[in-house]
Coordinates of C-alpha atoms in Angstrom, one line a residue:
Chain Y
X1 CA -61.5 160.5 -201.4
X2 CA -62.1 160.8 -205.0
X3 CA -65.2 162.7 -206.8
X4 CA -67.2 159.8 -207.2
X5 CA -67.8 159.8 -203.4
X6 CA -68.5 163.0 -203.0
X7 CA -70.6 163.9 -205.9
X8 CA -74.2 163.7 -204.4
X9 CA -75.5 161.5 -207.3
X10 CA -74.2 160.0 -210.6
X11 CA -77.2 158.1 -211.9
X12 CA -80.2 158.9 -213.3
X13 CA -83.4 158.6 -210.8
X14 CA -84.6 155.6 -212.4
X15 CA -81.4 153.8 -212.9
X16 CA -81.9 151.5 -210.0
X17 CA -85.6 150.7 -211.3
X18 CA -85.5 147.2 -213.1
X19 CA -88.9 146.7 -215.1
X20 CA -87.5 144.3 -217.1
X21 CA -86.6 141.9 -214.2
X22 CA -89.4 139.4 -214.9
X23 CA -89.9 135.9 -215.7
X24 CA -87.8 134.8 -218.6
X25 CA -86.6 137.1 -221.2
X26 CA -85.7 140.9 -221.1
X27 CA -87.3 141.2 -224.9
X28 CA -90.0 139.9 -226.7
X29 CA -88.4 137.9 -229.8
X30 CA -88.6 134.7 -228.2
X31 CA -89.4 132.7 -225.0
X32 CA -87.0 131.8 -222.2
X33 CA -86.3 127.9 -222.8
X34 CA -83.9 125.4 -221.1
X35 CA -82.6 122.8 -223.6
X36 CA -83.0 119.8 -221.3
X37 CA -86.6 120.4 -220.5
X38 CA -87.9 120.4 -224.3
X39 CA -89.6 117.3 -226.0
X40 CA -87.0 115.1 -227.5
X41 CA -86.8 115.2 -231.3
X42 CA -86.6 112.5 -233.3
X43 CA -85.0 112.6 -237.1
X44 CA -86.1 110.3 -239.9
X45 CA -84.8 107.1 -240.0
X46 CA -84.1 107.0 -236.4
X47 CA -80.8 109.3 -237.2
X48 CA -79.2 111.0 -234.2
X49 CA -77.5 113.7 -235.5
X50 CA -78.6 115.7 -238.4
X51 CA -75.2 117.2 -240.2
X52 CA -76.0 120.8 -241.7
X53 CA -73.2 122.2 -243.6
X54 CA -73.5 125.9 -244.3
X55 CA -71.1 127.2 -246.7
X56 CA -71.1 131.2 -247.4
X57 CA -70.8 132.6 -251.2
X58 CA -69.7 136.2 -249.8
X59 CA -68.8 139.1 -251.8
X60 CA -67.0 142.3 -250.2
X61 CA -66.9 145.3 -252.7
X62 CA -63.5 146.6 -253.3
X63 CA -65.0 150.6 -252.3
X64 CA -66.7 148.8 -249.2
X65 CA -67.8 151.6 -246.7
X66 CA -67.9 149.2 -243.5
X67 CA -71.0 150.9 -242.1
X68 CA -72.0 150.8 -239.1
X69 CA -68.9 148.5 -238.5
X70 CA -66.3 146.4 -240.8
X71 CA -67.9 142.9 -241.1
X72 CA -65.6 139.9 -240.8
X73 CA -63.4 139.5 -243.9
X74 CA -63.8 143.2 -244.6
X75 CA -61.2 145.1 -246.7
X76 CA -58.3 146.1 -244.8
X77 CA -55.6 148.3 -246.3
X78 CA -56.1 151.6 -248.0
X79 CA -58.1 151.5 -251.2
X80 CA -57.8 149.7 -253.5
X81 CA -57.1 146.4 -251.4
X82 CA -56.7 144.0 -253.9
X83 CA -55.0 141.9 -251.7
X84 CA -58.4 141.1 -249.5
X85 CA -60.5 141.7 -252.5
X86 CA -58.9 138.8 -254.4
X87 CA -58.3 136.5 -251.1
X88 CA -62.1 136.4 -250.5
X89 CA -63.0 136.3 -253.9
X90 CA -60.6 133.4 -254.3
X91 CA -63.4 131.4 -252.3
X92 CA -66.0 131.6 -255.3
X93 CA -63.4 131.0 -257.8
X94 CA -61.3 127.9 -256.3
X95 CA -62.4 127.4 -252.5
X96 CA -65.7 126.3 -253.1
X97 CA -65.1 123.6 -255.3
X98 CA -63.0 122.0 -252.9
X99 CA -65.6 122.1 -250.5
X100 CA -68.3 120.7 -253.5
X101 CA -66.0 118.1 -253.7
X102 CA -65.2 117.0 -250.1
X103 CA -68.8 117.1 -249.6
X104 CA -69.9 114.7 -252.4
X105 CA -67.7 112.0 -251.3
X106 CA -70.0 111.4 -248.6
X107 CA -73.3 112.5 -250.7
X108 CA -73.9 115.2 -248.2
X109 CA -76.0 118.1 -249.5
X110 CA -75.0 121.6 -248.3
X111 CA -77.5 124.5 -247.6
X112 CA -75.6 127.7 -249.4
X113 CA -75.6 131.2 -247.8
X114 CA -75.4 133.3 -250.6
X115 CA -74.8 137.0 -251.0
X116 CA -77.4 138.3 -254.1
X117 CA -74.3 140.1 -255.7
X118 CA -72.9 136.3 -256.1
X119 CA -75.8 135.3 -258.2
X120 CA -75.7 138.4 -260.1
X121 CA -72.0 138.4 -260.7
X122 CA -71.4 134.4 -261.1
X123 CA -74.7 133.0 -262.2
X124 CA -72.8 129.6 -263.1
X125 CA -71.8 129.1 -259.5
X126 CA -75.4 129.1 -258.4
X127 CA -76.3 126.4 -261.3
X128 CA -73.5 124.3 -260.3
X129 CA -74.9 124.7 -256.4
X130 CA -78.5 123.5 -257.9
X131 CA -77.0 120.7 -259.8
X132 CA -75.6 119.3 -256.7
X133 CA -78.9 119.7 -255.1
X134 CA -77.8 122.3 -252.7
X135 CA -80.2 124.4 -251.0
X136 CA -79.8 128.3 -251.5
X137 CA -80.3 130.4 -248.4
X138 CA -80.2 134.3 -248.3
X139 CA -77.0 136.2 -247.2
X140 CA -78.3 139.6 -247.9
X141 CA -77.1 141.8 -250.6
X142 CA -73.4 141.9 -250.2
X143 CA -71.2 141.8 -247.4
X144 CA -71.6 145.6 -247.1
X145 CA -74.8 145.9 -246.8
X146 CA -75.3 145.3 -243.1
X147 CA -78.9 145.3 -241.4
X148 CA -78.6 147.2 -237.9
X149 CA -80.3 149.6 -235.6
X150 CA -80.0 152.7 -237.5
X151 CA -81.4 151.3 -240.6
X152 CA -85.1 152.1 -241.3
X153 CA -87.8 149.5 -242.1
X154 CA -88.5 150.8 -245.4
X155 CA -84.8 150.7 -246.6
X156 CA -84.2 147.3 -245.2
X157 CA -87.6 145.9 -246.7
X158 CA -86.2 146.6 -249.9
X159 CA -83.1 145.0 -249.2
X160 CA -84.7 142.2 -248.2
X161 CA -86.6 142.0 -251.0
X162 CA -84.2 142.6 -253.5
X163 CA -82.0 139.9 -252.0
X164 CA -84.9 137.1 -252.4
X165 CA -86.1 138.3 -255.7
X166 CA -82.6 137.9 -257.2
X167 CA -81.7 134.5 -255.6
X168 CA -85.5 133.0 -256.6
X169 CA -85.0 133.9 -260.1
X170 CA -81.2 132.9 -260.6
X171 CA -82.0 129.6 -258.6
X172 CA -85.3 129.0 -259.6
X173 CA -85.4 127.7 -255.8
X174 CA -88.0 129.0 -253.2
X175 CA -85.3 130.3 -250.9
X176 CA -86.5 129.7 -247.3
X177 CA -83.6 130.6 -245.3
X178 CA -81.9 133.8 -244.1
X179 CA -78.4 134.6 -242.7
X180 CA -77.9 138.3 -242.4
X181 CA -74.3 139.5 -243.2
X182 CA -71.8 139.6 -240.3
X183 CA -75.1 138.0 -238.2
X184 CA -76.1 141.5 -237.4
X185 CA -79.7 142.5 -237.5
X186 CA -82.1 145.6 -237.0
X187 CA -85.3 145.4 -234.2
X188 CA -87.2 144.9 -237.2
X189 CA -85.4 141.9 -239.3
X190 CA -87.4 138.8 -238.0
X191 CA -90.6 140.7 -238.8
X192 CA -89.5 141.6 -242.4
X193 CA -88.2 138.5 -243.2
X194 CA -91.4 136.7 -241.9
X195 CA -93.3 138.9 -243.9
X196 CA -91.1 138.4 -247.0
X197 CA -92.0 134.4 -246.8
X198 CA -89.0 133.2 -245.0
X199 CA -89.3 130.2 -242.6
X200 CA -85.6 130.2 -241.0
X201 CA -83.5 132.5 -240.0
X202 CA -79.8 131.8 -238.8
X203 CA -78.5 135.2 -236.7
X204 CA -78.9 133.9 -233.3
X205 CA -76.4 131.8 -231.5
X206 CA -78.2 130.8 -228.5
X207 CA -79.0 127.5 -228.9
X208 CA -78.4 123.9 -230.3
X209 CA -81.7 123.1 -231.7
X210 CA -84.4 124.9 -233.6
X211 CA -87.0 127.0 -231.7
X212 CA -89.8 129.6 -232.7
X213 CA -89.2 133.1 -232.8
X214 CA -91.7 135.8 -232.5
X215 CA -92.3 137.7 -235.6
X216 CA -95.2 139.6 -236.7
X217 CA -97.5 138.2 -239.6
X218 CA -95.8 134.5 -239.5
X219 CA -93.9 131.8 -238.0
X220 CA -90.1 132.4 -238.3
X221 CA -87.8 129.6 -236.8
X222 CA -84.5 130.3 -235.5
X223 CA -81.9 127.7 -236.8
X224 CA -78.5 127.3 -234.8
X225 CA -76.0 128.2 -236.9
X226 CA -72.7 129.0 -234.8
X227 CA -70.3 131.6 -234.6
X228 CA -68.0 130.3 -231.9
X229 CA -66.7 127.4 -234.1
X230 CA -66.6 128.6 -237.6
X231 CA -63.5 128.1 -239.9
X232 CA -63.1 132.4 -239.7
X233 CA -63.4 132.4 -236.2
X234 CA -61.2 129.4 -235.2
X235 CA -58.7 129.9 -238.2
X236 CA -58.6 133.8 -239.1
X237 CA -59.3 135.2 -236.0
X238 CA -58.4 132.7 -233.4
X239 CA -55.1 131.6 -235.0
X240 CA -55.4 128.1 -234.1
X241 CA -54.2 125.5 -236.7
X242 CA -55.7 123.6 -239.3
X243 CA -55.5 120.2 -236.9
X244 CA -56.7 122.0 -234.2
X245 CA -59.9 123.0 -236.3
X246 CA -60.5 119.6 -237.3
X247 CA -60.1 118.4 -234.0
X248 CA -62.7 121.1 -232.6
X249 CA -65.5 119.7 -235.1
X250 CA -64.6 116.2 -234.1
X251 CA -65.2 117.2 -230.4
X252 CA -68.3 119.0 -231.1
X253 CA -69.7 116.1 -232.8
X254 CA -68.5 113.7 -230.6
X255 CA -70.9 115.7 -227.7
X256 CA -73.7 116.0 -229.6
X257 CA -73.6 112.5 -230.9
X258 CA -73.4 111.1 -227.1
X259 CA -76.1 113.6 -226.2
X260 CA -78.4 112.1 -228.7
X261 CA -78.3 108.8 -227.3
X262 CA -80.4 110.1 -224.2
X263 CA -81.5 113.5 -225.2
X264 CA -82.9 113.0 -228.6
X265 CA -81.9 114.1 -231.8
X266 CA -79.2 116.9 -232.6
X267 CA -78.2 119.2 -235.2
X268 CA -74.4 119.6 -236.1
X269 CA -74.3 122.9 -238.1
X270 CA -70.9 123.5 -239.7
X271 CA -70.5 127.4 -240.8
X272 CA -67.7 127.6 -244.0
X273 CA -66.4 130.4 -245.4
X274 CA -64.6 128.9 -249.0
X275 CA -62.1 131.6 -248.8
X276 CA -60.8 130.3 -245.6
X277 CA -61.2 126.6 -245.3
X278 CA -61.2 126.3 -249.4
X279 CA -57.6 126.7 -249.6
X280 CA -55.3 123.9 -250.5
X281 CA -53.5 123.4 -247.0
X282 CA -56.6 123.6 -245.5
X283 CA -59.3 121.3 -246.8
X284 CA -57.8 118.5 -245.3
X285 CA -59.3 119.9 -241.7
X286 CA -62.7 119.7 -243.3
X287 CA -62.1 116.6 -245.3
X288 CA -61.0 114.4 -241.9
X289 CA -63.6 116.0 -239.7
X290 CA -66.3 114.7 -242.1
X291 CA -64.8 111.3 -242.5
X292 CA -65.0 111.1 -238.7
X293 CA -68.4 112.5 -238.4
X294 CA -69.4 110.2 -241.3
X295 CA -68.2 106.8 -239.6
X296 CA -70.8 106.9 -237.3
X297 CA -74.3 105.6 -238.1
X298 CA -77.2 107.5 -237.4
X299 CA -75.9 110.8 -238.9
X300 CA -78.4 112.3 -241.2
X301 CA -76.9 114.6 -243.9
X302 CA -79.6 117.3 -244.6
X303 CA -80.3 120.7 -245.8
X304 CA -81.7 123.4 -243.3
X305 CA -85.3 123.0 -244.9
X306 CA -85.3 119.3 -244.7
X307 CA -84.3 119.8 -241.0
X308 CA -86.8 122.3 -240.2
X309 CA -89.6 120.3 -241.8
X310 CA -88.6 117.3 -239.8
X311 CA -88.6 119.3 -236.7
X312 CA -91.6 121.6 -236.9
X313 CA -94.4 119.2 -236.7
X314 CA -92.7 118.3 -233.4
X315 CA -92.6 121.6 -232.3
X316 CA -95.8 121.7 -229.8
Chain N
X1 CA -42.0 160.9 -207.1
X2 CA -43.2 162.3 -204.0
X3 CA -42.9 160.7 -200.7
X4 CA -46.9 160.8 -200.5
X5 CA -46.8 158.6 -203.9
X6 CA -44.8 156.1 -202.2
X7 CA -46.5 155.5 -198.9
X8 CA -49.7 153.9 -198.0
X9 CA -52.8 155.7 -199.2
X10 CA -55.6 156.0 -196.8
X11 CA -57.8 153.7 -199.2
X12 CA -54.9 151.0 -199.7
X13 CA -57.1 148.1 -198.9
X14 CA -54.4 145.2 -198.4
X15 CA -51.2 145.2 -196.3
X16 CA -47.8 143.6 -197.8
X17 CA -47.4 140.3 -196.8
X18 CA -44.9 137.8 -198.3
X19 CA -46.2 134.4 -198.7
X20 CA -43.6 132.5 -197.8
X21 CA -43.1 134.2 -194.8
X22 CA -46.5 133.8 -193.4
X23 CA -47.2 130.8 -190.8
X24 CA -48.6 128.0 -193.1
X25 CA -52.4 128.0 -193.7
X26 CA -53.9 124.6 -193.1
X27 CA -56.8 123.1 -194.8
X28 CA -58.6 120.1 -193.6
X29 CA -57.2 116.9 -193.7
X30 CA -53.9 118.2 -194.7
X31 CA -55.0 118.9 -198.2
X32 CA -52.7 120.8 -200.2
X33 CA -55.0 122.9 -202.3
X34 CA -58.4 124.0 -201.8
X35 CA -60.5 123.9 -205.4
X36 CA -63.3 126.0 -205.9
X37 CA -65.2 126.3 -209.1
X38 CA -67.1 129.2 -210.0
X39 CA -69.4 129.1 -213.0
X40 CA -70.3 132.7 -213.9
X41 CA -74.0 132.3 -214.6
X42 CA -74.8 135.9 -216.2
X43 CA -77.4 137.9 -217.4
X44 CA -76.7 141.0 -220.3
X45 CA -79.2 143.0 -220.5
X46 CA -80.3 143.0 -224.2
X47 CA -80.7 147.0 -224.3
X48 CA -78.8 148.6 -221.4
X49 CA -81.4 151.5 -220.5
X50 CA -78.4 153.5 -219.7
X51 CA -75.2 153.1 -221.1
X52 CA -72.6 154.0 -218.5
X53 CA -68.6 154.5 -218.3
X54 CA -68.3 151.3 -221.0
X55 CA -70.9 150.2 -223.5
X56 CA -71.6 146.2 -223.0
X57 CA -72.3 145.7 -226.5
X58 CA -69.5 146.5 -228.9
X59 CA -71.9 146.5 -232.1
X60 CA -73.6 149.5 -232.6
X61 CA -76.2 150.8 -233.0
X62 CA -78.1 148.4 -230.9
X63 CA -79.6 145.7 -231.1
X64 CA -76.2 143.5 -230.9
X65 CA -77.9 140.2 -231.4
X66 CA -74.7 138.4 -231.8
X67 CA -73.2 139.7 -228.4
X68 CA -76.4 139.1 -226.5
X69 CA -77.3 135.7 -228.2
X70 CA -74.1 134.0 -227.5
X71 CA -74.0 134.8 -223.5
X72 CA -77.9 133.7 -223.8
X73 CA -76.7 130.2 -225.3
X74 CA -75.2 130.0 -222.0
X75 CA -78.3 129.8 -219.9
X76 CA -80.0 127.9 -222.4
X77 CA -78.0 125.4 -223.4
X78 CA -74.3 125.4 -221.7
X79 CA -75.1 125.4 -218.2
X80 CA -76.6 121.9 -218.3
X81 CA -73.4 120.8 -219.6
X82 CA -71.7 122.0 -216.6
X83 CA -74.0 120.9 -214.3
X84 CA -74.0 117.6 -215.6
X85 CA -70.2 117.7 -215.2
X86 CA -70.2 119.0 -211.8
X87 CA -72.7 116.3 -210.7
X88 CA -70.4 113.9 -212.4
X89 CA -67.4 115.1 -210.2
X90 CA -69.5 115.7 -207.3
X91 CA -68.0 119.1 -207.1
X92 CA -69.2 122.0 -204.6
X93 CA -70.0 125.1 -206.9
X94 CA -70.0 128.7 -206.0
X95 CA -71.9 130.3 -208.8
X96 CA -70.5 133.7 -209.6
X97 CA -74.6 134.8 -210.4
X98 CA -75.6 138.1 -211.7
X99 CA -78.6 137.9 -209.1
X100 CA -81.3 139.0 -211.8
X101 CA -80.9 135.4 -213.0
X102 CA -82.9 134.1 -210.3
X103 CA -85.9 136.3 -211.1
X104 CA -85.7 136.0 -214.8
X105 CA -84.9 131.7 -215.0
X106 CA -86.7 130.4 -212.0
X107 CA -86.1 127.0 -213.3
X108 CA -82.3 127.8 -213.7
X109 CA -82.7 128.8 -209.9
X110 CA -84.4 125.8 -209.1
X111 CA -81.6 123.3 -210.3
X112 CA -78.8 125.2 -208.8
X113 CA -80.7 125.3 -205.6
X114 CA -81.4 121.7 -205.8
X115 CA -77.3 121.1 -205.7
X116 CA -77.2 123.3 -203.1
X117 CA -74.5 125.6 -205.0
X118 CA -73.5 128.8 -203.3
X119 CA -74.4 132.1 -204.6
X120 CA -72.0 134.8 -204.7
X121 CA -73.3 137.9 -206.1
X122 CA -72.1 139.2 -209.5
X123 CA -74.2 142.1 -209.2
X124 CA -77.6 142.3 -210.8
X125 CA -76.8 142.4 -214.0
X126 CA -73.2 142.0 -215.9
X127 CA -74.5 145.3 -218.1
X128 CA -74.8 147.5 -214.6
X129 CA -71.5 148.7 -214.0
X130 CA -70.4 150.0 -210.5
X131 CA -67.7 152.6 -211.7
X132 CA -68.6 156.3 -210.6
X133 CA -71.7 155.3 -208.4
X134 CA -72.0 157.5 -205.3
X135 CA -71.9 155.8 -201.9
X136 CA -75.8 155.7 -201.8
X137 CA -76.3 154.2 -204.9
X138 CA -73.7 151.4 -204.5
X139 CA -75.4 150.4 -201.5
X140 CA -78.7 150.5 -203.1
X141 CA -77.1 148.3 -205.8
X142 CA -75.9 146.1 -203.4
X143 CA -78.8 146.1 -201.2
X144 CA -81.1 144.9 -204.3
X145 CA -79.0 141.7 -204.5
X146 CA -79.5 141.0 -201.1
X147 CA -83.0 141.3 -201.4
X148 CA -83.0 138.8 -204.1
X149 CA -80.8 136.2 -202.3
X150 CA -83.1 136.6 -199.1
X151 CA -86.2 136.1 -201.2
X152 CA -84.8 132.9 -202.7
X153 CA -82.6 131.5 -199.9
X154 CA -84.0 133.1 -196.8
X155 CA -80.1 134.0 -196.1
X156 CA -78.1 136.6 -196.8
X157 CA -75.2 137.0 -199.4
X158 CA -71.8 135.9 -197.9
X159 CA -69.5 136.6 -201.2
X160 CA -69.3 139.4 -203.8
X161 CA -67.6 140.1 -207.0
X162 CA -68.5 143.1 -208.7
X163 CA -70.6 143.0 -212.1
X164 CA -67.6 143.1 -214.9
X165 CA -65.4 143.7 -212.0
X166 CA -66.5 147.2 -211.9
X167 CA -65.9 148.9 -208.7
X168 CA -65.6 152.3 -206.6
X169 CA -63.1 153.1 -203.8
X170 CA -65.6 152.0 -201.1
X171 CA -66.8 149.1 -202.9
X172 CA -65.1 146.5 -200.0
X173 CA -66.8 148.6 -197.2
X174 CA -70.2 148.7 -198.4
X175 CA -69.9 144.7 -199.2
X176 CA -68.6 144.5 -195.4
X177 CA -71.3 146.5 -194.3
X178 CA -73.9 144.7 -195.8
X179 CA -72.9 141.7 -193.9
X180 CA -70.8 139.8 -196.7
X181 CA -67.4 137.8 -195.7
X182 CA -65.6 137.7 -198.8
X183 CA -64.6 139.5 -201.9
X184 CA -63.4 138.5 -205.3
X185 CA -62.3 141.8 -207.0
X186 CA -58.5 141.8 -205.8
X187 CA -55.9 139.3 -207.4
X188 CA -52.8 139.9 -205.5
X189 CA -52.6 136.3 -203.6
X190 CA -52.7 132.7 -203.7
X191 CA -54.5 132.7 -200.4
X192 CA -57.6 134.6 -198.6
X193 CA -56.1 137.6 -197.4
X194 CA -57.5 140.7 -194.7
X195 CA -59.5 143.5 -196.5
X196 CA -59.0 146.7 -194.3
X197 CA -62.4 148.2 -194.1
X198 CA -64.0 150.9 -192.0
X199 CA -66.5 148.8 -190.1
X200 CA -66.5 145.0 -189.6
X201 CA -64.5 142.0 -191.4
X202 CA -63.6 141.3 -195.1
X203 CA -61.6 138.4 -196.6
X204 CA -60.0 138.7 -200.0
X205 CA -60.6 135.2 -201.8
X206 CA -58.5 134.3 -204.6
X207 CA -60.8 134.3 -207.7
X208 CA -58.9 133.8 -211.0
X209 CA -58.5 136.3 -214.0
X210 CA -56.0 134.1 -215.2
X211 CA -57.5 130.6 -215.4
X212 CA -60.5 132.0 -216.4
X213 CA -62.1 130.8 -219.7
X214 CA -63.4 134.4 -220.6
X215 CA -60.0 135.7 -220.7
X216 CA -58.9 132.8 -222.7
X217 CA -61.7 133.0 -225.0
X218 CA -60.7 136.8 -225.5
X219 CA -57.3 136.0 -226.2
X220 CA -58.6 133.3 -228.9
X221 CA -57.2 130.5 -226.9
X222 CA -58.6 127.2 -227.6
X223 CA -60.2 125.0 -224.9
X224 CA -57.3 122.6 -224.9
X225 CA -55.1 125.1 -224.3
X226 CA -57.4 126.2 -221.5
X227 CA -57.4 122.9 -219.9
X228 CA -53.6 122.5 -220.1
X229 CA -52.8 125.9 -218.1
X230 CA -55.5 125.0 -215.3
X231 CA -53.5 121.3 -215.1
X232 CA -50.4 123.3 -215.2
X233 CA -51.6 126.0 -212.4
X234 CA -52.3 123.1 -210.3
X235 CA -49.1 121.0 -210.5
X236 CA -47.4 124.3 -209.3
X237 CA -50.3 124.8 -206.5
X238 CA -49.9 121.4 -205.3
X239 CA -46.5 121.1 -205.1
X240 CA -46.0 124.9 -203.1
X241 CA -49.0 123.3 -200.9
X242 CA -47.1 120.7 -199.2
X243 CA -46.0 124.0 -197.2
X244 CA -48.5 126.6 -197.7
X245 CA -52.1 125.9 -198.3
X246 CA -53.4 127.3 -201.5
X247 CA -56.4 128.5 -203.1
X248 CA -56.8 127.3 -206.6
X249 CA -60.3 128.9 -208.5
X250 CA -61.3 127.8 -211.8
X251 CA -63.6 130.8 -213.5
X252 CA -66.0 129.3 -216.5
X253 CA -68.6 130.7 -218.3
X254 CA -71.4 128.6 -219.7
X255 CA -71.6 130.4 -223.1
X256 CA -67.8 129.3 -223.5
X257 CA -66.8 126.2 -221.7
X258 CA -70.6 124.7 -222.3
X259 CA -70.2 124.8 -225.7
X260 CA -70.0 121.0 -227.2
X261 CA -66.5 121.8 -228.9
X262 CA -64.9 122.7 -225.3
X263 CA -66.6 120.5 -222.7
X264 CA -64.8 117.7 -223.0
X265 CA -61.1 119.9 -222.4
X266 CA -62.7 121.1 -219.2
X267 CA -63.8 117.8 -218.3
X268 CA -60.4 116.2 -218.4
X269 CA -58.6 118.9 -216.9
X270 CA -61.0 118.4 -213.6
X271 CA -60.7 114.7 -213.6
X272 CA -57.2 114.8 -213.8
X273 CA -57.0 117.2 -210.8
X274 CA -59.7 115.8 -208.8
X275 CA -57.7 112.3 -209.3
X276 CA -54.9 113.7 -206.9
X277 CA -55.2 113.1 -202.8
X278 CA -54.9 116.5 -200.7
X279 CA -57.0 118.5 -203.2
X280 CA -60.0 120.1 -200.8
X281 CA -63.0 121.0 -203.0
X282 CA -65.0 123.6 -201.5
X283 CA -67.3 126.5 -201.6
X284 CA -65.9 130.3 -201.5
X285 CA -67.5 130.5 -197.8
X286 CA -66.0 127.1 -196.7
X287 CA -62.7 128.4 -197.8
X288 CA -63.0 131.5 -195.9
X289 CA -64.4 129.7 -192.8
X290 CA -61.2 127.8 -192.7
X291 CA -59.0 130.6 -193.3
X292 CA -60.4 132.9 -190.6
X293 CA -60.3 129.8 -188.1
X294 CA -56.5 130.3 -188.2
X295 CA -56.4 134.2 -188.7

């Protein structure tokens, strides 16, 4: 028979010990909690669903290193990859303005996740977001500064401080939210974010509602921000059609709206990348989904901070 | 090729049998299709202590909060949507269960026990693979699962599906020796079939690696396409089941099908299948019992 049977032992002595098999999570970042057993949440004016639109303004350096992995949207060809560099930058020059127009039609504010590099390079874009009353959320330095387990706490703290300093100065906003580039964190990220004065983080994809995280020094709330149904995943990664993306957003909303009748307020986050959805042939998918959503009564279009502030006093 | 390579090896588990040549398999009340639904309710360790054979979290260095968080969504949120759907359709359910879930999330365990869902062991964690284990080690890994099941249900496990479909050549022997009746690691048939084991009796129950949302998800297929695949699968099995009873399995994962943008497609397909006469909705062990009575 094979070697694995004749070998006396293949595992370390403690492999069949399971110290983390215990009640709840096998880590300390948050508590185990089932959505249906939580207190129902009420939104302002008896709204049923809080609509939270989150476009990301990203900058992918032409000479990006892609360490420790290439983030979604990274350069692909040999250097210089002008093709993908410019396709990404199209979002900041053209695509985002289509999203702005689509949201303005319904008076929907956005929370925009911004790489600090975008604020440095394109200050007028930040001014335009401010004019629309959009909330600025930090999205790291740029798409080539990934937070990960191999990053020292000192270095990561520098990155976070620098990102916040640039974005706060450029926007004049407090900047309360954080999205890590590529949703990648180190072991220290939530602690560093809380200590930097941030109120919420959007990296975790394990819930439909906000929940408290354990971070050193301060409260930090995880806000729901999906990976499985953003424009990049559906259109670029999964190659679904634009109409399919629209239909999936509508399906998503319809389920949350129905649940909100009996389960308390829900949140519908829409994660967007202007270089994806902002293409002329694609924008209609967003417009039609928003038209469907906004045709319902009890939809509260809000920023992340507004949703957090409404949720926080109810989270006991 | 040498004749040795062409002959039946000592460890071959399944004898060849052409399905149309078999005596027709009968389901209760003349049903054509035995439908069993298997949600995979799993736990993936946040930081697997020892990485063996395959790294469960592709983003390194760890932590991979994206991979972990997405799977955690299933237990916090997605599974409750599946429960509501299966309740509304009065579907018996056989859970492909990471047995650690019973200890880690007792509220979820209670909700499953209240519904009389059958637990099929899917290993302790979906991040502890059986590949390359020795016989003693694999026996211990199986017995840990039995111990948890006995503690929570008072009974020994009836079914086994190896964690992450990871095996050794001895897995079927050890599963049978542990007292279980059926195995879901083999995908060679539309009906239950005998598995050759050194002691006792073991039946292979058709589990699906095709009508399986994690396979569709990895291929980037949308929920509507998955639902259509379910319907197409059902229609062929239903037609064929007029002569030879068939098994249809639907394997889902709460973190995939329990997402709000997907649950409606699963509901539509299950409602369509449920609207037919001659569909026997059963648990894994009920199907195996019925098969064994005829063989």
